[in-house]
Short mmCIF file of C-alpha atoms in Angstrom, two decimals:
data_model
loop_
_atom_site.label_atom_id
_atom_site.label_comp_id
_atom_site.label_asym_id
_atom_site.label_seq_id
_atom_site.Cartn_x
_atom_site.Cartn_y
_atom_site.Cartn_z
CA MET A 4 27.56 224.98 166.77
CA SER A 5 29.33 228.01 165.41
CA VAL A 6 33.02 228.70 165.80
CA ARG A 7 33.69 231.17 168.60
CA ARG A 8 36.71 233.42 168.23
CA LEU A 9 38.10 236.40 170.08
CA ALA A 10 37.33 239.84 168.72
CA ALA A 11 39.76 241.07 166.09
CA GLU A 12 40.28 244.34 167.98
CA GLN A 13 41.58 243.91 171.51
CA PRO A 14 42.41 246.37 174.28
CA ASP A 15 46.09 246.89 175.04
CA SER A 16 45.79 245.57 178.58
CA PHE A 17 43.51 244.36 181.35
CA THR A 18 43.66 245.10 185.07
CA PHE A 19 41.54 243.50 187.75
CA SER A 20 39.56 246.06 189.75
CA LYS A 21 39.97 245.74 193.51
CA GLU A 22 36.45 244.32 193.82
CA THR A 23 37.01 241.79 191.02
CA MET A 24 40.36 240.71 192.48
CA ASP A 25 38.79 240.31 195.93
CA GLU A 26 36.06 238.10 194.44
CA ALA A 27 38.62 236.15 192.39
CA ARG A 28 40.64 235.46 195.54
CA TRP A 29 37.44 234.36 197.30
CA TRP A 30 36.79 231.85 194.51
CA ILE A 31 40.39 230.61 194.52
CA ALA A 32 40.18 230.03 198.29
CA LYS A 33 37.26 227.64 197.75
CA TYR A 34 39.63 225.11 196.16
CA PRO A 35 42.73 223.31 197.45
CA PRO A 36 45.85 225.20 196.35
CA GLU A 37 46.79 222.51 193.82
CA ARG A 38 43.29 222.80 192.29
CA LYS A 39 42.96 226.58 192.07
CA GLN A 40 42.58 226.33 188.29
CA SER A 41 39.08 225.06 189.03
CA ALA A 42 38.15 228.69 189.70
CA VAL A 43 38.60 229.62 186.03
CA ILE A 44 34.87 229.79 185.20
CA PRO A 45 33.76 231.94 188.15
CA ILE A 46 36.79 234.22 187.74
CA MET A 47 36.07 234.63 184.04
CA TRP A 48 32.47 235.43 184.98
CA VAL A 49 33.48 238.21 187.40
CA VAL A 50 35.92 239.58 184.83
CA GLN A 51 33.06 239.69 182.33
CA LYS A 52 30.94 241.51 184.93
CA GLN A 53 33.75 244.06 185.29
CA GLU A 54 34.42 244.62 181.59
CA GLY A 55 31.23 243.49 179.86
CA TRP A 56 33.19 240.89 177.88
CA VAL A 57 36.30 238.69 178.11
CA SER A 58 39.23 240.08 176.13
CA GLU A 59 42.50 238.40 175.24
CA PRO A 60 44.44 240.52 177.77
CA ALA A 61 41.91 239.43 180.43
CA ILE A 62 42.45 235.80 179.47
CA GLN A 63 46.21 236.30 179.86
CA GLU A 64 45.77 237.83 183.33
CA ILE A 65 43.38 235.08 184.45
CA ALA A 66 45.94 232.52 183.29
CA LYS A 67 48.70 234.25 185.30
CA LEU A 68 46.50 234.46 188.38
CA LEU A 69 45.62 230.77 188.21
CA GLU A 70 49.09 229.68 187.07
CA MET A 71 47.78 227.87 184.02
CA PRO A 72 48.55 228.06 180.31
CA PRO A 73 46.57 230.82 178.57
CA ILE A 74 45.33 228.31 175.97
CA ARG A 75 43.44 226.47 178.74
CA VAL A 76 41.62 229.67 179.72
CA LEU A 77 40.92 230.38 176.04
CA GLU A 78 39.47 226.88 175.65
CA VAL A 79 37.00 227.58 178.44
CA ALA A 80 36.13 231.03 177.08
CA THR A 81 35.44 229.74 173.58
CA PHE A 82 33.51 226.66 174.73
CA TYR A 83 30.93 228.32 176.99
CA THR A 84 28.52 230.69 175.25
CA MET A 85 27.94 232.54 178.52
CA PHE A 86 31.23 234.32 177.88
CA GLN A 87 31.16 237.25 175.50
CA LEU A 88 34.29 237.34 173.33
CA HIS A 89 33.41 240.67 171.69
CA PRO A 90 32.38 243.98 173.21
CA VAL A 91 28.66 244.12 173.93
CA GLY A 92 26.26 246.92 174.79
CA LYS A 93 25.55 248.01 178.34
CA HIS A 94 22.33 246.01 177.96
CA HIS A 95 23.05 242.78 176.12
CA LEU A 96 19.86 240.94 175.14
CA GLN A 97 19.88 237.20 174.57
CA VAL A 98 16.85 235.95 172.65
CA CYS A 99 16.09 232.23 172.74
CA GLY A 100 15.89 230.83 169.21
CA THR A 101 14.99 227.19 169.75
CA THR A 102 11.80 225.55 168.55
CA PRO A 103 9.52 226.12 171.58
CA CYS A 104 10.38 229.82 171.65
CA ILE A 105 10.02 230.13 167.87
CA LEU A 106 6.57 228.52 168.06
CA ARG A 107 5.58 231.03 170.75
CA GLY A 108 6.93 234.21 169.12
CA SER A 109 10.69 234.61 169.42
CA GLU A 110 10.97 235.46 165.71
CA GLU A 111 8.91 238.59 166.43
CA LEU A 112 11.22 239.43 169.33
CA LYS A 113 14.25 239.05 167.06
CA ALA A 114 12.52 241.39 164.58
CA VAL A 115 12.20 243.98 167.37
CA CYS A 116 15.93 243.63 168.08
CA LYS A 117 16.85 243.99 164.40
CA ARG A 118 14.67 247.07 164.04
CA ARG A 119 15.77 248.80 167.25
CA ILE A 120 19.38 247.62 167.59
CA GLY A 121 20.51 246.27 164.21
CA PRO A 122 21.94 242.92 163.20
CA ALA A 123 22.89 240.44 165.89
CA HIS A 124 26.33 240.94 167.48
CA THR A 125 26.43 244.67 166.80
CA VAL A 126 26.43 247.42 169.41
CA THR A 127 24.26 250.51 169.03
CA ALA A 128 26.10 253.77 168.37
CA ASP A 129 25.39 254.96 171.92
CA GLY A 130 26.81 251.70 173.35
CA LEU A 131 23.58 250.88 175.18
CA PHE A 132 22.32 247.80 173.36
CA SER A 133 23.46 244.65 171.64
CA TRP A 134 21.75 241.32 171.11
CA GLU A 135 22.27 237.75 170.05
CA GLU A 136 20.25 234.61 169.51
CA MET A 137 20.87 231.90 172.08
CA GLU A 138 20.17 228.21 172.24
CA CYS A 139 17.68 226.84 174.75
CA MET A 140 17.53 228.73 178.03
CA GLY A 141 15.68 225.93 179.76
CA ALA A 142 12.39 227.74 180.37
CA CYS A 143 10.42 226.42 177.39
CA VAL A 144 7.14 226.29 179.30
CA ASN A 145 7.26 230.11 179.52
CA ALA A 146 8.44 230.78 175.97
CA PRO A 147 9.48 233.06 174.42
CA ILE A 148 12.40 233.97 176.67
CA VAL A 149 14.87 236.86 176.65
CA ALA A 150 17.78 237.10 179.09
CA ILE A 151 18.92 240.59 180.00
CA HIS A 152 21.79 240.83 182.46
CA ASP A 153 21.10 238.00 184.91
CA TYR A 154 17.31 238.03 184.60
CA TYR A 155 15.02 235.99 182.36
CA TYR A 156 11.95 237.70 180.91
CA GLU A 157 9.34 235.11 180.02
CA ASP A 158 6.05 234.92 178.07
CA LEU A 159 7.03 238.02 176.12
CA SER A 160 5.02 239.69 173.42
CA PRO A 161 6.73 242.17 171.08
CA HIS A 162 4.89 245.01 172.85
CA ALA A 163 6.01 243.87 176.34
CA PHE A 164 9.55 243.38 175.08
CA GLU A 165 9.68 246.91 173.66
CA ALA A 166 8.39 248.27 176.97
CA ILE A 167 11.29 246.53 178.76
CA MET A 168 13.74 247.98 176.25
CA ASP A 169 12.27 251.46 176.75
CA LYS A 170 12.86 251.18 180.51
CA LEU A 171 16.48 250.23 179.91
#
């Protein structure tokens, strides 16, 4: 497993949108008051939906909201690969790179990403696309798999993948 660190460049601040704060409060209410820290993962998820990634200022604000040490929120953010710790494109593509997907063509899908977007973990100049290789997405029977937003695209050929990218 690779080391996951926060982006070197961080925004000056983070503010919850009204919608994100309403959803955060909804998640907090699901737990007993003395266990509200249990809402850290779903709150981090809605923050990522708001911003596209989880910044250090966002981690600080989540920690304040949940009354927990910021290092505990950082531990969660760096452990789970579902959290983006660097800015990503409007459409962030996650290409499965484990053996079943490789055997069924994910290397060709990664080649499409490299040609159209650039190296992994970079954002296109227009801010529309970024991509990364992921570990198993749990849909090996339908390999190769690419996750875009909250949807899994399965049984992809390079041609079908490019058509999806064109629509985005």
